[in-house]
Amino acid sequence: MPPSMEKMMFAASEPPSATEAPVQDEEGAVIDAGERFLNGTLVEIRRSGSRAVGVVLNTHLYERSWQVQTLTLQGEVWEHHEHDVVYQIPSFVDEEFAKACGTGPEPTTDSEMKARVRMLHHLRKFEKSLEAEMHLVLDKTRSKDLYGRVRNLEPTQWSVLTVDDAVNILYQTPTVVTETRRLAVQTYLMDFGPHYLAEQRRFLQQQRFWVRPLQQVENIEIVNAMAKDNDPALDAFADKARALVLASRKRAAESWNEPPARHPLEGVEFTEKEMRIISFLRDSLGVLRRIQEDYFGIPVAQILKKVGLYDPDLYGPAVTNVFLVELGVLAPWEDAVTRLQSPHHDENALDDITDYRPTKGFQDISPEGFYTRDIVDSLRHDFGDAPVCVIDDWGAEELDDGISAERDPLDPSSVWLHVHIADPTCLLSPTHAIARSALQLTNTRYYVDRTIPMLPPDVGFSEYSLGHVPDQPSKTMSFSAKVNAAGEIVDYKVRPGIIRNVHRLKYDVIDALLDAPSPKTFYPFGNASTKPAFAIPSLSPAVTQVLRLLQETSRALLQARLRKGAITLALPMPDITIQPRPLPDNILSDGTLRPSLFSGFVDIQYALNETVELGSRAIVAEAMKASCRIASLFFRDRGLPALRRSVGEMQSEHPDGMEKLYATRDENGIVDYYESIRSRLSAPSARYLTTPGPHSLLGVPDGEGYVKVTSPLRRFGDILAHWQIKYALLAEKGERHFPLFFQEEWLSRMGQELELRELDARRLERSQVDYWSHLYLTRWMNDPAADQRQYDPLQHLTGRALSVPIRNLQTKMLNMKVYVQELGLTGQVLDVPSTTTLLPGEEVEVVIKDVKLGTRPQLGLMLKE
């Protein structure tokens, strides 16, 4: 039997994140994985306008991701990605019933046929009740004006709505909320109008929608009506835009090597309708999950067609981004990833997500919310003149950790490793507005063009960087581990501390001093950065001894973690630097959406960094990991909850895949990334747990746990842990009656919130680097002086296969995902000949076909002839 039209449309679309690399946290753990589904679970699946309801028959690992086989209402078995699932009802039928249906495209036995017929009866009964519930939901949303009640009162701001929030608004009287009713409400939010935007990440777990601002909804409705009626205003706008774009292209070529500048546009006025068109185009750049209707696509294509300067085959957000730049609405150096407003950047939309209240009242807090005194001053341990090494990179902005070491005088084979962490919580209380804003931001954002600090430097938090004031003591939270010769942590201490003998050093300096390796940096386009000249300093014998003891101890700790399964997967990544940084406001768009005249360009340098921990970086990293393990042990041994970062056991599609992969680790635990692909490795996503779970990538066993505590100047979760630790220490000394600052249930909800916010922050940072990398490529390729180059690295590109060629059912072409070694970027090789047989990791010469910008930059490649 041929597949249904619905199944073909679904299969013809790319699965979620098909062209994206997984988002990883600082320890290399994937933070955007989905979840497994038990057989017998009812699921709703969506992809690119296609929707189906069915029952899960099987979930299996394939090509390093989880694939689900679902029997749908059409009587077909659809195979789909786990992220296609947007709703689930576990145990809709029992597992044995689901198993009896088989998993093949067609039933192979009479018993499988009978089981599928029975299953379809259950599904049709459910779908009928869902349709009835949908009619009730439609009536209630109209009578209660749902959008009017949940939208932000500020017409330009977003708000947040969960499915349960909507259910409670629509059904206010106490009633049993069935899964059918909840799915009906979610379906309404998904499908009826442009008012609600589904959460981009982990929607299934959060069931969260972003409520569009009234102004954006009105623009969508007005411009769609203009497009439908072919309003003459569209032609008038296109005529003005065409002239501005052509002038912009000429000006860009003439000022190619000039510094960036912005000048006012004079002599051209835009009507109210035309400004709505511009606003509509700007809003269209926002990321939309392909599970909802696109209210921008058709009008945008119509507008671009009228302008007549862009390839119709490429219409979409990437071309729209270029158009807005050439129109002068956006500066050519203004990325669409972090600069344009989206719900994820809107703090007002997040105000009520988390009930941010600790368990008990507070003393010692000023009316402004700062502590009036250091509440753990009586507990601080003075480390005296013990040398503390604060080691970081050139230009580091927040120095929040220092390390020292000493042999145990009673057990000389063991070493006490001391990790001293900056202590902003001696000033910042949980009730202060700054703590609230730190939660909103979650962590310091290190963008290519600017840094957005989590804690504002203008109220004194910069003074908490270790060694900020020379010859003055620094207050710390100090985590001390007794490490034996085998690298095991056999004892620990957690104390507020004071350090007095701080030595601020650079990684390169320490590597030279210890004759240790450093990660390599490559400059594929030349113009290598010149690092500051340095001479190996003449350090005191005491400091040199500490450094060598730290090197020895970090090596022992690493070997112990390797015995417990630690593994490192890494590829070189682009490192983009620009000048000026930060970008001054006078060369950015002015926020009015009215076009300006831009000329010149910022200076960009393209580097490729190894991302492995070697030399002094490994010393510091190992000390930080040890302190996070100690923090978890502190909470565990006191029976207190804490937010622990956890990654479950890794899996391979091959029975002996993990064993073979472990055997390829080098002395630092690093494996060939492509070997992990050939092993079909799948790592569970990182999660926050309140109990001491494992962290498989780091070799941290179940029962020990891992609590992040090393960066309170730039991570909110670390601040939470510091507050919790201090409260527990005060309780032990009798200065507090209750040892728990935050209850476990509250911490669990906070962990879920931090997962989402950290994921979004990491995604934005990585996407912005991708944007600037791709922007550099477009400028390199379009440089008016390109023909004068003696060497062009883009003519010598090598792609290493990340997957086997896969046929795109929409274009009928075979495409293949590759990593371009010379650029550190992932791209898609298009139209691969069917005779090509490449296995993951194998090399192939490629050339660039096209580069797309926008919020999801893409690199299109072709095999080199």
Short mmCIF file of C-alpha atoms in Angstrom, two decimals, residues 171-608:
data_model
loop_
_atom_site.label_atom_id
_atom_site.label_comp_id
_atom_site.label_asym_id
_atom_site.label_seq_id
_atom_site.Cartn_x
_atom_site.Cartn_y
_atom_site.Cartn_z
CA TYR A 171 -12.04 26.35 33.22
CA GLN A 172 -12.17 28.32 36.44
CA THR A 173 -14.62 26.14 38.34
CA PRO A 174 -13.10 23.12 40.12
CA THR A 175 -13.22 20.34 37.62
CA VAL A 176 -11.23 17.32 36.55
CA VAL A 177 -8.81 18.36 33.83
CA THR A 178 -8.54 15.43 31.47
CA GLU A 179 -5.60 14.86 29.14
CA THR A 180 -8.02 15.32 26.26
CA ARG A 181 -8.92 18.78 27.54
CA ARG A 182 -5.28 19.75 28.04
CA LEU A 183 -4.41 18.61 24.51
CA ALA A 184 -7.39 20.54 23.11
CA VAL A 185 -6.17 23.73 24.80
CA GLN A 186 -2.63 23.14 23.54
CA THR A 187 -3.94 22.54 20.02
CA TYR A 188 -5.78 25.85 20.14
CA LEU A 189 -2.63 27.69 21.21
CA MET A 190 -0.67 25.97 18.44
CA ASP A 191 -3.07 26.44 15.56
CA PHE A 192 -5.47 29.32 15.96
CA GLY A 193 -3.87 32.57 14.84
CA PRO A 194 -0.43 34.14 15.27
CA HIS A 195 -0.94 35.01 18.92
CA TYR A 196 1.08 32.23 20.55
CA LEU A 197 4.62 31.06 19.77
CA ALA A 198 5.65 27.62 21.03
CA GLU A 199 8.81 27.40 23.13
CA GLN A 200 11.75 26.56 20.87
CA ARG A 201 13.46 24.10 23.21
CA ARG A 202 12.06 21.32 25.36
CA PHE A 203 8.49 22.24 24.58
CA LEU A 204 7.27 18.79 25.55
CA GLN A 205 8.67 19.15 29.05
CA GLN A 206 7.59 22.79 29.58
CA GLN A 207 4.45 23.14 27.43
CA ARG A 208 5.17 26.85 27.36
CA PHE A 209 4.06 29.44 24.83
CA TRP A 210 5.27 32.98 24.32
CA VAL A 211 2.37 35.40 23.87
CA ARG A 212 3.05 37.80 21.02
CA PRO A 213 2.92 41.54 21.72
CA LEU A 214 -0.24 43.27 20.52
CA GLN A 215 1.74 45.47 18.16
CA GLN A 216 3.30 42.46 16.44
CA VAL A 217 -0.06 40.67 16.13
CA GLU A 218 -1.60 43.78 14.55
CA ASN A 219 1.30 44.08 12.10
CA ILE A 220 0.95 40.43 11.10
CA GLU A 221 -2.76 40.80 10.46
CA ILE A 222 -2.45 44.13 8.59
CA VAL A 223 0.45 43.12 6.33
CA ASN A 224 -1.13 39.74 5.55
CA ALA A 225 -4.28 41.60 4.50
CA MET A 226 -2.17 43.97 2.38
CA ALA A 227 -0.54 41.01 0.66
CA LYS A 228 -3.87 39.29 0.08
CA ASP A 229 -5.36 42.45 -1.47
CA ASN A 230 -2.12 43.36 -3.31
CA ASP A 231 -2.27 46.78 -1.64
CA PRO A 232 -0.60 49.51 -3.76
CA ALA A 233 1.37 50.46 -0.64
CA LEU A 234 3.48 47.35 -1.22
CA ASP A 235 4.54 48.61 -4.65
CA ALA A 236 5.30 52.09 -3.30
CA PHE A 237 7.43 50.56 -0.56
CA ALA A 238 9.23 48.29 -3.02
CA ASP A 239 10.12 51.24 -5.26
CA LYS A 240 11.67 53.17 -2.37
CA ALA A 241 13.42 50.08 -1.05
CA ARG A 242 14.90 49.16 -4.44
CA ALA A 243 16.58 52.55 -4.81
CA LEU A 244 17.97 52.41 -1.26
CA VAL A 245 19.31 48.87 -1.71
CA LEU A 246 21.12 49.71 -4.94
CA ALA A 247 22.65 52.80 -3.36
CA SER A 248 23.64 50.73 -0.31
CA ARG A 249 25.44 48.15 -2.46
CA LYS A 250 27.39 50.87 -4.24
CA ARG A 251 28.29 52.57 -0.97
CA ALA A 252 29.42 49.27 0.60
CA ALA A 253 31.81 48.54 -2.28
CA GLU A 254 33.26 52.05 -2.25
CA SER A 255 33.82 52.07 1.54
CA TRP A 256 34.87 48.42 1.87
CA ASN A 257 38.01 49.08 3.91
CA GLU A 258 36.82 52.17 5.77
CA PRO A 259 35.87 52.21 9.47
CA PRO A 260 32.19 51.64 10.29
CA ALA A 261 29.89 54.67 10.28
CA ARG A 262 26.19 55.56 10.39
CA HIS A 263 24.66 58.68 8.86
CA PRO A 264 21.03 59.86 8.74
CA LEU A 265 18.96 59.16 5.65
CA GLU A 266 17.66 62.38 4.20
CA GLY A 267 15.10 63.06 1.50
CA VAL A 268 13.19 59.75 1.86
CA GLU A 269 10.09 59.47 4.03
CA PHE A 270 8.14 56.32 4.88
CA THR A 271 4.40 56.28 5.47
CA GLU A 272 2.76 54.58 8.44
CA LYS A 273 1.87 51.58 6.27
CA GLU A 274 5.45 51.34 5.01
CA MET A 275 6.79 51.43 8.56
CA ARG A 276 4.43 48.57 9.41
CA ILE A 277 5.93 46.63 6.51
CA ILE A 278 9.44 47.23 7.86
CA SER A 279 8.36 46.19 11.35
CA PHE A 280 6.74 43.06 9.91
CA LEU A 281 9.93 42.17 8.04
CA ARG A 282 12.02 42.68 11.16
CA ASP A 283 9.68 40.47 13.21
CA SER A 284 9.90 37.75 10.55
CA LEU A 285 13.54 37.15 11.50
CA GLY A 286 12.51 35.56 14.79
CA VAL A 287 13.01 31.82 15.09
CA LEU A 288 9.81 29.85 14.51
CA ARG A 289 9.43 26.16 15.22
CA ARG A 290 8.23 24.39 12.13
CA ILE A 291 5.34 22.89 14.07
CA GLN A 292 3.26 26.07 13.66
CA GLU A 293 1.88 27.98 10.71
CA ASP A 294 4.23 30.58 9.28
CA TYR A 295 2.37 33.90 9.09
CA PHE A 296 5.36 35.66 7.57
CA GLY A 297 6.48 33.49 4.66
CA ILE A 298 4.00 34.42 1.91
CA PRO A 299 3.89 38.20 2.49
CA VAL A 300 7.69 38.35 2.84
CA ALA A 301 8.13 36.52 -0.46
CA GLN A 302 5.64 38.87 -2.12
CA ILE A 303 7.48 41.96 -0.84
CA LEU A 304 10.91 40.64 -1.89
CA LYS A 305 9.56 39.74 -5.31
CA LYS A 306 8.30 43.28 -5.81
CA VAL A 307 11.71 44.67 -4.82
CA GLY A 308 13.15 42.39 -7.50
CA LEU A 309 16.79 42.24 -6.37
CA TYR A 310 16.96 38.82 -4.71
CA ASP A 311 16.94 35.21 -5.90
CA PRO A 312 13.38 33.81 -5.48
CA ASP A 313 14.78 30.35 -4.77
CA LEU A 314 16.42 31.71 -1.61
CA TYR A 315 13.53 33.70 -0.13
CA GLY A 316 13.39 33.26 3.64
CA PRO A 317 14.81 34.74 6.86
CA ALA A 318 18.39 34.77 5.54
CA VAL A 319 17.49 36.89 2.51
CA THR A 320 15.18 39.07 4.61
CA ASN A 321 18.10 39.75 6.93
CA VAL A 322 20.27 40.84 3.98
CA PHE A 323 17.44 43.00 2.65
CA LEU A 324 16.99 44.83 5.97
CA VAL A 325 20.74 45.45 6.13
CA GLU A 326 20.88 46.79 2.58
CA LEU A 327 17.75 48.86 3.26
CA GLY A 328 19.57 50.48 6.19
CA VAL A 329 17.19 49.26 8.90
CA LEU A 330 19.93 47.10 10.43
CA ALA A 331 23.62 47.89 10.55
CA PRO A 332 25.73 45.50 8.42
CA TRP A 333 27.55 44.46 11.63
CA GLU A 334 24.35 44.06 13.67
CA ASP A 335 23.61 40.35 14.15
CA ALA A 336 20.06 39.09 14.02
CA VAL A 337 20.80 36.48 16.69
CA THR A 338 21.20 38.65 19.79
CA ARG A 339 20.31 42.19 18.70
CA LEU A 340 16.72 41.71 17.61
CA GLN A 341 14.06 41.44 20.27
CA SER A 342 12.70 37.96 20.82
CA PRO A 343 10.65 36.56 23.69
CA HIS A 344 13.76 34.84 25.04
CA HIS A 345 15.48 38.20 25.52
CA ASP A 346 12.52 39.94 27.15
CA GLU A 347 12.94 40.04 30.91
CA ASN A 348 9.41 41.36 31.44
CA ALA A 349 8.09 38.10 30.02
CA LEU A 350 9.90 36.14 32.74
CA ASP A 351 8.79 38.03 35.83
CA ASP A 352 6.36 35.45 37.15
CA ILE A 353 7.88 32.17 36.00
CA THR A 354 9.67 31.33 39.23
CA ASP A 355 8.35 32.05 42.71
CA TYR A 356 11.67 33.38 43.92
CA ARG A 357 11.43 33.16 47.72
CA PRO A 358 13.85 31.43 50.12
CA THR A 359 12.41 29.42 53.01
CA LYS A 360 13.07 31.74 55.93
CA GLY A 361 13.21 35.42 56.80
CA PHE A 362 16.46 37.34 56.76
CA GLN A 363 18.35 39.45 59.19
CA ASP A 364 21.31 41.70 58.42
CA ILE A 365 19.78 43.02 55.18
CA SER A 366 19.74 46.72 54.41
CA PRO A 367 16.67 48.47 52.96
CA GLU A 368 18.38 48.22 49.55
CA GLY A 369 18.62 44.45 49.99
CA PHE A 370 22.40 44.16 50.48
CA TYR A 371 23.83 42.47 53.54
CA THR A 372 24.83 45.04 56.15
CA ARG A 373 27.63 42.74 57.33
CA ASP A 374 29.45 39.60 56.28
CA ILE A 375 27.17 36.96 57.81
CA VAL A 376 29.92 34.28 57.80
CA ASP A 377 32.72 36.53 58.98
CA SER A 378 33.13 34.48 62.17
CA LEU A 379 33.56 31.31 60.11
CA ARG A 380 36.22 32.55 57.70
CA HIS A 381 39.46 30.61 57.59
CA ASP A 382 42.53 32.77 57.04
CA PHE A 383 44.89 31.09 54.60
CA GLY A 384 47.65 33.51 55.63
CA ASP A 385 50.60 33.85 53.26
CA ALA A 386 49.89 30.62 51.35
CA PRO A 387 50.46 31.45 47.64
CA VAL A 388 47.25 31.47 45.62
CA CYS A 389 47.53 31.34 41.84
CA VAL A 390 44.81 33.08 39.83
CA ILE A 391 45.41 31.81 36.30
CA ASP A 392 43.44 33.05 33.32
CA ASP A 393 43.70 34.14 29.70
CA TRP A 394 44.76 37.49 28.29
CA GLY A 395 41.87 39.92 28.58
CA ALA A 396 39.83 37.82 31.03
CA GLU A 397 37.03 39.94 32.45
CA GLU A 398 36.01 38.10 35.63
CA LEU A 399 38.68 36.47 37.82
CA ASP A 400 36.56 34.35 40.11
CA ASP A 401 38.86 31.45 41.04
CA GLY A 402 42.30 30.85 42.46
CA ILE A 403 44.10 27.63 43.40
CA SER A 404 46.76 26.55 45.85
CA ALA A 405 48.14 23.27 47.17
CA GLU A 406 50.19 21.88 50.05
CA ARG A 407 51.28 18.44 51.12
CA ASP A 408 49.50 16.97 54.13
CA PRO A 409 52.13 17.07 56.91
CA LEU A 410 50.57 13.99 58.54
CA ASP A 411 50.27 12.09 55.25
CA PRO A 412 52.99 13.35 52.82
CA SER A 413 51.77 11.09 50.01
CA SER A 414 48.54 13.14 49.91
CA VAL A 415 48.00 16.75 48.87
CA TRP A 416 45.48 19.31 50.06
CA LEU A 417 44.15 21.10 46.97
CA HIS A 418 42.50 24.43 47.82
CA VAL A 419 40.14 26.09 45.36
CA HIS A 420 39.27 29.67 46.32
CA ILE A 421 36.18 31.15 44.71
CA ALA A 422 35.18 34.83 44.65
CA ASP A 423 32.44 35.57 47.19
CA PRO A 424 29.93 38.16 45.94
CA THR A 425 27.30 36.71 48.32
CA CYS A 426 29.04 38.42 51.23
CA LEU A 427 27.30 41.50 49.78
CA LEU A 428 24.44 40.17 47.64
CA SER A 429 21.42 38.75 49.44
CA PRO A 430 18.73 36.57 47.81
CA THR A 431 16.11 39.32 48.22
CA HIS A 432 17.94 42.05 46.33
CA ALA A 433 16.66 43.22 42.93
CA ILE A 434 20.13 42.49 41.51
CA ALA A 435 19.69 38.83 42.51
CA ARG A 436 16.42 38.84 40.62
CA SER A 437 18.00 40.34 37.52
CA ALA A 438 20.87 37.84 37.80
CA LEU A 439 18.30 35.06 37.68
CA GLN A 440 16.75 36.62 34.61
CA LEU A 441 20.08 36.76 32.79
CA THR A 442 21.24 33.43 34.31
CA ASN A 443 24.87 33.98 33.36
CA THR A 444 27.24 36.54 31.91
CA ARG A 445 26.85 36.66 28.13
CA TYR A 446 30.14 36.68 26.24
CA TYR A 447 29.11 37.83 22.78
CA VAL A 448 31.44 38.57 19.92
CA ASP A 449 30.58 42.26 19.96
CA ARG A 450 29.98 42.88 23.67
CA THR A 451 29.82 41.38 27.14
CA ILE A 452 26.66 41.57 29.24
CA PRO A 453 27.72 40.93 32.87
CA MET A 454 25.36 39.00 35.10
CA LEU A 455 26.27 41.19 38.07
CA PRO A 456 26.50 44.94 37.39
CA PRO A 457 30.08 46.18 37.83
CA ASP A 458 29.00 49.68 38.81
CA VAL A 459 27.75 48.62 42.27
CA GLY A 460 31.00 47.09 43.40
CA PHE A 461 30.84 43.48 42.24
CA SER A 462 33.95 43.89 40.09
CA GLU A 463 35.86 44.32 43.35
CA TYR A 464 35.16 40.68 44.16
CA SER A 465 37.44 39.48 41.35
CA LEU A 466 40.32 37.81 43.15
CA GLY A 467 43.31 40.10 43.50
CA HIS A 468 41.30 43.05 42.16
CA VAL A 469 42.96 45.37 44.69
CA PRO A 470 46.71 44.61 44.90
CA ASP A 471 48.08 43.78 48.36
CA GLN A 472 44.57 43.61 49.81
CA PRO A 473 42.96 40.37 51.11
CA SER A 474 40.13 38.78 49.15
CA LYS A 475 37.12 37.03 50.68
CA THR A 476 36.38 33.63 49.20
CA MET A 477 34.35 30.48 49.45
CA SER A 478 37.10 27.86 49.64
CA PHE A 479 36.76 24.19 48.72
CA SER A 480 39.61 21.97 49.90
CA ALA A 481 40.17 18.37 48.80
CA LYS A 482 42.62 15.90 50.26
CA VAL A 483 43.83 13.97 47.22
CA ASN A 484 45.78 10.76 47.67
CA ALA A 485 48.47 9.44 45.35
CA ALA A 486 45.84 7.58 43.30
CA GLY A 487 43.93 10.82 42.64
CA GLU A 488 40.99 9.96 44.89
CA ILE A 489 39.34 12.58 47.10
CA VAL A 490 39.61 11.07 50.58
CA ASP A 491 38.65 14.11 52.67
CA TYR A 492 37.33 17.61 52.12
CA LYS A 493 36.59 20.94 53.78
CA VAL A 494 34.22 23.73 52.72
CA ARG A 495 34.88 27.08 54.39
CA PRO A 496 34.45 30.79 53.85
CA GLY A 497 38.01 32.00 53.47
CA ILE A 498 40.40 34.91 53.28
CA ILE A 499 43.38 34.83 50.93
CA ARG A 500 46.21 37.35 51.14
CA ASN A 501 48.99 36.24 48.80
CA VAL A 502 47.42 36.32 45.33
CA HIS A 503 49.51 35.88 42.17
CA ARG A 504 47.67 36.77 38.96
CA LEU A 505 49.19 34.72 36.13
CA LYS A 506 48.43 33.86 32.50
CA TYR A 507 47.97 30.43 30.97
CA ASP A 508 50.71 31.04 28.40
CA VAL A 509 53.14 32.09 31.13
CA ILE A 510 52.48 29.00 33.24
CA ASP A 511 52.71 26.69 30.21
CA ALA A 512 56.10 28.17 29.38
CA LEU A 513 57.25 27.90 32.99
CA LEU A 514 56.14 24.26 33.34
CA ASP A 515 57.10 23.33 29.77
CA ALA A 516 53.48 22.21 29.30
CA PRO A 517 51.48 22.02 26.05
CA SER A 518 48.96 24.69 25.11
CA PRO A 519 45.89 24.34 22.88
CA LYS A 520 46.70 25.49 19.35
CA THR A 521 45.14 28.44 17.55
CA PHE A 522 44.94 28.56 13.74
CA TYR A 523 44.28 31.54 11.49
CA PRO A 524 42.85 30.18 8.22
CA PHE A 525 42.68 33.65 6.62
CA GLY A 526 46.02 34.89 7.95
CA ASN A 527 46.44 38.06 10.02
CA ALA A 528 47.36 36.06 13.10
CA SER A 529 46.78 37.88 16.35
CA THR A 530 49.88 38.94 18.18
CA LYS A 531 49.65 37.90 21.80
CA PRO A 532 51.13 40.22 24.39
CA ALA A 533 54.86 39.69 24.67
CA PHE A 534 55.82 38.13 27.94
CA ALA A 535 58.88 36.88 29.71
CA ILE A 536 58.78 33.98 32.10
CA PRO A 537 58.57 35.78 35.44
CA SER A 538 60.93 35.13 38.26
CA LEU A 539 58.53 33.54 40.71
CA SER A 540 59.45 32.77 44.27
CA PRO A 541 60.41 29.15 45.06
CA ALA A 542 57.20 28.85 47.10
CA VAL A 543 54.98 29.80 44.12
CA THR A 544 56.92 27.56 41.75
CA GLN A 545 56.59 24.68 44.18
CA VAL A 546 52.83 25.24 44.41
CA LEU A 547 52.51 25.27 40.62
CA ARG A 548 54.39 21.98 40.25
CA LEU A 549 52.35 20.41 43.06
CA LEU A 550 49.16 21.60 41.33
CA GLN A 551 50.37 20.01 38.08
CA GLU A 552 51.06 16.70 39.84
CA THR A 553 47.73 16.72 41.70
CA SER A 554 45.65 17.62 38.64
CA ARG A 555 47.24 14.75 36.74
CA ALA A 556 46.36 12.31 39.53
CA LEU A 557 42.77 13.60 39.68
CA LEU A 558 42.41 13.21 35.91
CA GLN A 559 43.71 9.63 35.95
CA ALA A 560 41.24 8.74 38.70
CA ARG A 561 38.36 10.18 36.66
CA LEU A 562 39.52 8.31 33.57
CA ARG A 563 39.35 5.06 35.52
CA LYS A 564 35.70 5.90 36.21
CA GLY A 565 34.87 6.49 32.56
CA ALA A 566 35.59 10.18 31.91
CA ILE A 567 35.78 11.02 28.23
CA THR A 568 36.30 14.20 26.19
CA LEU A 569 34.86 14.87 22.73
CA ALA A 570 35.96 18.05 21.02
CA LEU A 571 36.43 19.72 17.66
CA PRO A 572 38.19 23.04 16.95
CA MET A 573 35.72 25.94 16.99
CA PRO A 574 35.78 29.43 15.45
CA ASP A 575 36.88 32.29 17.66
CA ILE A 576 35.83 35.63 16.21
CA THR A 577 37.21 38.92 17.50
CA ILE A 578 36.16 42.35 16.26
CA GLN A 579 37.22 45.95 16.66
CA PRO A 580 35.75 48.13 17.98
CA ARG A 581 34.40 46.07 20.90
CA PRO A 582 31.94 46.76 22.31
CA LEU A 583 30.24 48.24 19.29
CA PRO A 584 29.37 51.87 20.08
CA ASP A 585 25.73 52.89 19.84
CA ASN A 586 26.47 55.55 17.22
CA ILE A 587 27.23 52.90 14.56
CA LEU A 588 24.24 50.66 15.35
CA SER A 589 20.68 51.09 14.16
CA ASP A 590 18.85 53.65 16.27
CA GLY A 591 15.93 51.39 17.25
CA THR A 592 13.29 53.37 15.34
CA LEU A 593 13.35 51.00 12.32
CA ARG A 594 13.80 54.03 10.08
CA PRO A 595 16.59 53.39 7.56
CA SER A 596 20.01 54.97 7.96
CA LEU A 597 23.05 55.19 5.70
CA PHE A 598 25.82 52.80 6.76
CA SER A 599 29.31 52.64 5.34
CA GLY A 600 32.61 50.88 6.02
CA PHE A 601 32.86 47.84 8.24
CA VAL A 602 34.24 46.64 11.55
CA ASP A 603 37.57 44.81 11.66
CA ILE A 604 37.08 41.04 12.02
CA GLN A 605 39.63 38.39 12.83
CA TYR A 606 38.82 34.72 12.22
CA ALA A 607 40.66 32.18 14.37
CA LEU A 608 40.18 28.49 15.01
#
